[in-house]
Short mmCIF file of C-alpha atoms and ligand atoms in Angstrom, two decimals:
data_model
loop_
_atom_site.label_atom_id
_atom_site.label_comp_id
_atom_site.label_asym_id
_atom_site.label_seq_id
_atom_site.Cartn_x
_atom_site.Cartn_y
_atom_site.Cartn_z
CA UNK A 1 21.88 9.08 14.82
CA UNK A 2 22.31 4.91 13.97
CA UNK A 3 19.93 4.47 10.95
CA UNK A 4 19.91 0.77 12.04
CA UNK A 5 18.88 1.73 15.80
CA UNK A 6 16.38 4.33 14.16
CA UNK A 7 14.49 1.88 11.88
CA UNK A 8 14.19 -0.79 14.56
CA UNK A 9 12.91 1.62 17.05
CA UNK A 10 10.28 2.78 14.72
CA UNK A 11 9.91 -1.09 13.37
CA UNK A 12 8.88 -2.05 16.79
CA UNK A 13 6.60 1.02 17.17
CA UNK A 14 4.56 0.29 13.76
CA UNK A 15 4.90 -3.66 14.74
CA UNK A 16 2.51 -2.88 18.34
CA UNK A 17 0.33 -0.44 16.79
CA UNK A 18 -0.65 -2.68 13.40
CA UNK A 19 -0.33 -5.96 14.48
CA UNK A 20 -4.18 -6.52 15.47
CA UNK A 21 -4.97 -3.94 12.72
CA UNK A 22 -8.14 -5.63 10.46
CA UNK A 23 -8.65 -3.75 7.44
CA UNK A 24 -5.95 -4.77 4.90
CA UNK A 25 -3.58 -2.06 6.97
CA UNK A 26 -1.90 -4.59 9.02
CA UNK A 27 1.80 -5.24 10.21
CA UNK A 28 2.38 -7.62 7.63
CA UNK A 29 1.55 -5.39 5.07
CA UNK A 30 3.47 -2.95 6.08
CA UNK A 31 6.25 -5.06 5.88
CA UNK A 32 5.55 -6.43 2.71
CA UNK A 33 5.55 -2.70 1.44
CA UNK A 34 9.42 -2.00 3.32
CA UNK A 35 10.97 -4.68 1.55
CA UNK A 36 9.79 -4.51 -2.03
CA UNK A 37 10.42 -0.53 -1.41
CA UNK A 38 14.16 -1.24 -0.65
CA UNK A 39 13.84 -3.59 -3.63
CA UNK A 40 12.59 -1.25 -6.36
CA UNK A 41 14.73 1.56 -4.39
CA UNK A 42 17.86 -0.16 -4.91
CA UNK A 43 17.14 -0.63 -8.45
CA UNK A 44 16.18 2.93 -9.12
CA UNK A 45 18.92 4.40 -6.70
CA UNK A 46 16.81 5.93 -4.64
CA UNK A 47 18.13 7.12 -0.43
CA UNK A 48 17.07 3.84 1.00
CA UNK A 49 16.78 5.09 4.61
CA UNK A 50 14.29 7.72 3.86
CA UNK A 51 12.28 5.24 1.60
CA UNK A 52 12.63 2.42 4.57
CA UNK A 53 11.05 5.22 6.67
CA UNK A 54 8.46 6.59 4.61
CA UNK A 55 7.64 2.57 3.93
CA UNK A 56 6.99 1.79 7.58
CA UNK A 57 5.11 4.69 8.52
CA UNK A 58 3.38 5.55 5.25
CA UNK A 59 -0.29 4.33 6.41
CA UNK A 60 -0.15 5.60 10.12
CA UNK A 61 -1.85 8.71 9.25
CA UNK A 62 -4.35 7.13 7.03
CA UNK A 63 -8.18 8.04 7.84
CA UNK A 64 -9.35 4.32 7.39
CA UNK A 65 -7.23 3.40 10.63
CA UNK A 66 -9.62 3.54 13.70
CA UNK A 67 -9.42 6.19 15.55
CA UNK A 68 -7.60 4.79 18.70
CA UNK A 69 -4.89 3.19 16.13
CA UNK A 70 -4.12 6.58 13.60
CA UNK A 71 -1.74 9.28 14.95
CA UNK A 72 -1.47 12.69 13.14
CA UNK A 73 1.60 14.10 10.91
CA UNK A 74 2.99 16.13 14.28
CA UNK A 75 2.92 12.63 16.36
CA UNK A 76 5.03 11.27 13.07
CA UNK A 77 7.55 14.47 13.60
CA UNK A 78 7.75 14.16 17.07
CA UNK A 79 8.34 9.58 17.05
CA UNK A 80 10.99 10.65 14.47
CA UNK A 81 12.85 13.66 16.21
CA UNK A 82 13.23 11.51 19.30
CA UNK A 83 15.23 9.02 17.23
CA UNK A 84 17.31 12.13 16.02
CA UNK A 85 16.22 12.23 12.90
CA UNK A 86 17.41 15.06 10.41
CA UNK A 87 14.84 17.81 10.67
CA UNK A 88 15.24 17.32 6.60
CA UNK A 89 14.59 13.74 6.10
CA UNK A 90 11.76 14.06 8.49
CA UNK A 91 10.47 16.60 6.18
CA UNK A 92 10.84 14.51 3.06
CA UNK A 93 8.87 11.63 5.30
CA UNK A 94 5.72 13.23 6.48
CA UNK A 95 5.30 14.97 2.57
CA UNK A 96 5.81 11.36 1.24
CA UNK A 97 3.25 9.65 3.44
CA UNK A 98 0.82 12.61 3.19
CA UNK A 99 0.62 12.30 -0.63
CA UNK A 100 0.63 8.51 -1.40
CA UNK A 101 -2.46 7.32 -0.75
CA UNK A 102 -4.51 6.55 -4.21
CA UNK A 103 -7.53 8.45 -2.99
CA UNK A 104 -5.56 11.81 -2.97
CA UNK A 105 -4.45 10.91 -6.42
CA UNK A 106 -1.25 13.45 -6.41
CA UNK A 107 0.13 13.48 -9.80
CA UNK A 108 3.90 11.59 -10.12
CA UNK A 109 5.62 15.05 -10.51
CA UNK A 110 4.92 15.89 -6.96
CA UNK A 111 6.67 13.57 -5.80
CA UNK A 112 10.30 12.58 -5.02
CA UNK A 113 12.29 9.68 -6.20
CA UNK A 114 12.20 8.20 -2.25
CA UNK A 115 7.97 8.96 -3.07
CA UNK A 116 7.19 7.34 -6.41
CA UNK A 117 9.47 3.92 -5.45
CA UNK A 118 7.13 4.06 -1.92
CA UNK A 119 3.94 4.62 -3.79
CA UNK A 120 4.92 1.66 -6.25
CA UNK A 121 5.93 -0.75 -3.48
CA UNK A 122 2.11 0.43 -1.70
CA UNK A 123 0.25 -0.25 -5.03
CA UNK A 124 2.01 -3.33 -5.92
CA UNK A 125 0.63 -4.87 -2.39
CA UNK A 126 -2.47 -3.98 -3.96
CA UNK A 127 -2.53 -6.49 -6.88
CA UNK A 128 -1.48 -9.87 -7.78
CA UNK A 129 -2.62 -13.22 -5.27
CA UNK A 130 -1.82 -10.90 -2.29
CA UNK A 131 -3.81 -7.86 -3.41
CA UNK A 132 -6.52 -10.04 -4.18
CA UNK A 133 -6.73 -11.83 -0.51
CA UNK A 134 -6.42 -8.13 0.82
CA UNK A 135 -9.50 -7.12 -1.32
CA UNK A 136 -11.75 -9.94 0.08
CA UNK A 137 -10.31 -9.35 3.59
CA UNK A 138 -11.51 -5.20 3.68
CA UNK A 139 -14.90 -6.26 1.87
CA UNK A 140 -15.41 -8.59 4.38
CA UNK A 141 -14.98 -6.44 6.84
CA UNK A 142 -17.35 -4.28 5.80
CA UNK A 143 -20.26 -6.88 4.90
CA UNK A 144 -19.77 -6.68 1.13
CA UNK A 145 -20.83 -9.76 -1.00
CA UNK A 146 -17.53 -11.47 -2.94
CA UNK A 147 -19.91 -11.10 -6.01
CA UNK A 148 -23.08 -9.92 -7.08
CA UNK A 149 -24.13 -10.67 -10.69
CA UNK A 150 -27.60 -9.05 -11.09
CA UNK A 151 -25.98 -6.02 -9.62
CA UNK A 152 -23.04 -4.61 -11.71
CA UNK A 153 -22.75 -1.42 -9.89
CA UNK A 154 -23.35 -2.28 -6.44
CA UNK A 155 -20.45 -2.67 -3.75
CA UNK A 156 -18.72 -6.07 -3.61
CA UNK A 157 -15.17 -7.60 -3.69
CA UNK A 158 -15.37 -7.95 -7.45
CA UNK A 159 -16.27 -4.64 -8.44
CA UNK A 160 -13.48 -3.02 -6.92
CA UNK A 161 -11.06 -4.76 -9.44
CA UNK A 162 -12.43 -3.21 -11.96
CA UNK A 163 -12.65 0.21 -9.16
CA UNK A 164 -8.68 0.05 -8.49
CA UNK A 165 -6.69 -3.14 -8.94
CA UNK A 166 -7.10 -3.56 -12.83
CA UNK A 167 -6.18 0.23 -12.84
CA UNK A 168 -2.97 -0.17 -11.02
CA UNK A 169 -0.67 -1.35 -13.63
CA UNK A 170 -0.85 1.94 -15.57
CA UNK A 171 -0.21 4.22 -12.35
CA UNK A 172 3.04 2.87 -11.96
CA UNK A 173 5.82 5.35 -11.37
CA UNK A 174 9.34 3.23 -11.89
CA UNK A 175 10.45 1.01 -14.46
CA UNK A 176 11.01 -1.86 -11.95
CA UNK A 177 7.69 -0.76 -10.15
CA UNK A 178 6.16 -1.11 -13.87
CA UNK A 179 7.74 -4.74 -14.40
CA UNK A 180 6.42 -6.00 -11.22
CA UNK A 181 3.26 -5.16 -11.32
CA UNK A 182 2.85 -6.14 -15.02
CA UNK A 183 3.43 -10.15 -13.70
CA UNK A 184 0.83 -9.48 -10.91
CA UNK A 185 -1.63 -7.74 -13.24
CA UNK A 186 -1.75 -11.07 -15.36
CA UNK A 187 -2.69 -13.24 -12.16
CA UNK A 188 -5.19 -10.92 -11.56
CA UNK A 189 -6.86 -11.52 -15.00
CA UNK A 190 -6.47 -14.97 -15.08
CA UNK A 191 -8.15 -15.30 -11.46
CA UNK A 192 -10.88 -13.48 -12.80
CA UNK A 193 -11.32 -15.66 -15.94
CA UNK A 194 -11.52 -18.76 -13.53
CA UNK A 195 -13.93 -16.82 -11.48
CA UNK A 196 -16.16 -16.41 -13.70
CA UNK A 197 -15.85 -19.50 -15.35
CA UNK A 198 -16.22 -21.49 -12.17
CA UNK A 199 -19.37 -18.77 -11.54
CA UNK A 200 -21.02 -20.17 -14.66
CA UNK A 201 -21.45 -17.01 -16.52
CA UNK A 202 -20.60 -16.12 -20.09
CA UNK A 203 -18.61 -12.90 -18.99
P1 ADP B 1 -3.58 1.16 0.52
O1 ADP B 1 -2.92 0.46 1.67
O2 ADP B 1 -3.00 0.74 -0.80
O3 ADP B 1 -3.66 2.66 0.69
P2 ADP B 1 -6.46 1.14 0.89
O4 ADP B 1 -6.39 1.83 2.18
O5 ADP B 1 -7.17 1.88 -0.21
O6 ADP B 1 -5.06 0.64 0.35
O7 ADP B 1 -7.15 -0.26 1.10
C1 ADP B 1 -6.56 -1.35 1.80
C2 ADP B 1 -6.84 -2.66 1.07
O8 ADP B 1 -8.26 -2.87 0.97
C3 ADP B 1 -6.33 -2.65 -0.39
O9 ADP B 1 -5.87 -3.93 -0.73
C4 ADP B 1 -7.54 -2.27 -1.19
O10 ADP B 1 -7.50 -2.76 -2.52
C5 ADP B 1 -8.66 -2.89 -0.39
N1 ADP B 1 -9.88 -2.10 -0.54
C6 ADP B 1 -10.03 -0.76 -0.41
N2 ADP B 1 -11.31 -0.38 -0.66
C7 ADP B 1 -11.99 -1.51 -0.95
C8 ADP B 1 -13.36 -1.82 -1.29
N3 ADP B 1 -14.29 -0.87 -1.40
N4 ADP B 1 -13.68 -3.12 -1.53
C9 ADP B 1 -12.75 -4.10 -1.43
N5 ADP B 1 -11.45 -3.88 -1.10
C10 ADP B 1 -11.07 -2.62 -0.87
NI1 NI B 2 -0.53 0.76 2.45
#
């Protein structure tokens, strides 16, 4: 096995099968998410080829996907083993992708090293300027108002800062992960200071 033939093989597979994706789960995010994984994973010493793996393949499986786009774990086993992939790191790949997501909320000690720097890197593409055009990109897509001030609790783009991004920040599982997000976190509150300001309420 070439680990440099392997990741472009499965680069070029993610690359066709997100690259007209809608929802916030497109290419570029997922390559966003590879490189500040390698980043955080070189800091934090982490097996870079299992983490550049896990990185590009880590929302594949996700249930928000549509249906003609999301392939199961055994497709994920099978894409790998034809690219001769250990049986072992293939292991360590599908459990890392299978427990990331926020909305299975698997505590840190579950997972690996290779895991938490993936999870950071996913997270961290969450917040900040780019999390926040990724926010009003999904809402839009599913007809939610940017804001709605008489109703606190109801579903738009602002609410779910105060849902998940604001939240972030404390979920992170490395020290670089931590630092990075920290910067990003700030943005976030100062773009919603402006908001509101601009908005013309008191809040
Ligand atoms: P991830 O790729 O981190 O697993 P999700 O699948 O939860 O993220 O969502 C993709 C993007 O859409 C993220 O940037 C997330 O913050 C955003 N998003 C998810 N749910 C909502 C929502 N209800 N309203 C607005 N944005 C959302
Ligand atoms: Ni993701």
């Amino acid at each position: 096995m070439d680990k440099k033939v392997t990741i472009a093989a499965i680069e070029n597979y993610v690359y066709n099968k997100l690259i007209n994706e809608g929802s916030g789960h497109d290419w570029w995010h997922i390559d966003r998410v590879r490189k500040n994984a390698l980043k955080i994973g070189k800091l934090e010493h982490a097996n870079l080829f299992t983490v550049e793996l896990a990185a590009l393949l880590h929302d594949l499986i996700d249930d928000k996907l549509a249906e003609e786009i999301k392939i199961s774990p055994d497709d994920v086993r099978s894409l790998l083993k034809k690219q001769f992939v250990y049986d072992s790191v293939i292991d360590e790949v599908l459990s890392i992708i299978q427990k990331i997501s926020f909305r299975s909320n698997i505590s840190r000690e579950f997972l690996s090293l290779e895991g938490m720097v993936v999870q950071d890197a996913d997270r961290l593409d969450a917040i900040g300027a780019i999390g926040i055009a990724r926010t009003f990109a999904y809402s839009g897509s599913r007809g939610q108002l940017i804001y709605n001030p008489s109703n606190k609790h109801g579903k738009d783009a602002i609410q779910h800062f105060y849902e998940k991004l604001l939240k972030l920040k404390d979920l992170m599982n490395t020290d670089t992960g931590k630092m990075l997000a920290n910067k990003r976190h700030e943005f976030m509150e100062l773009y919603l200071e402006e908001f509101y300001h601009e908005w013309g309420s008191n809040e």
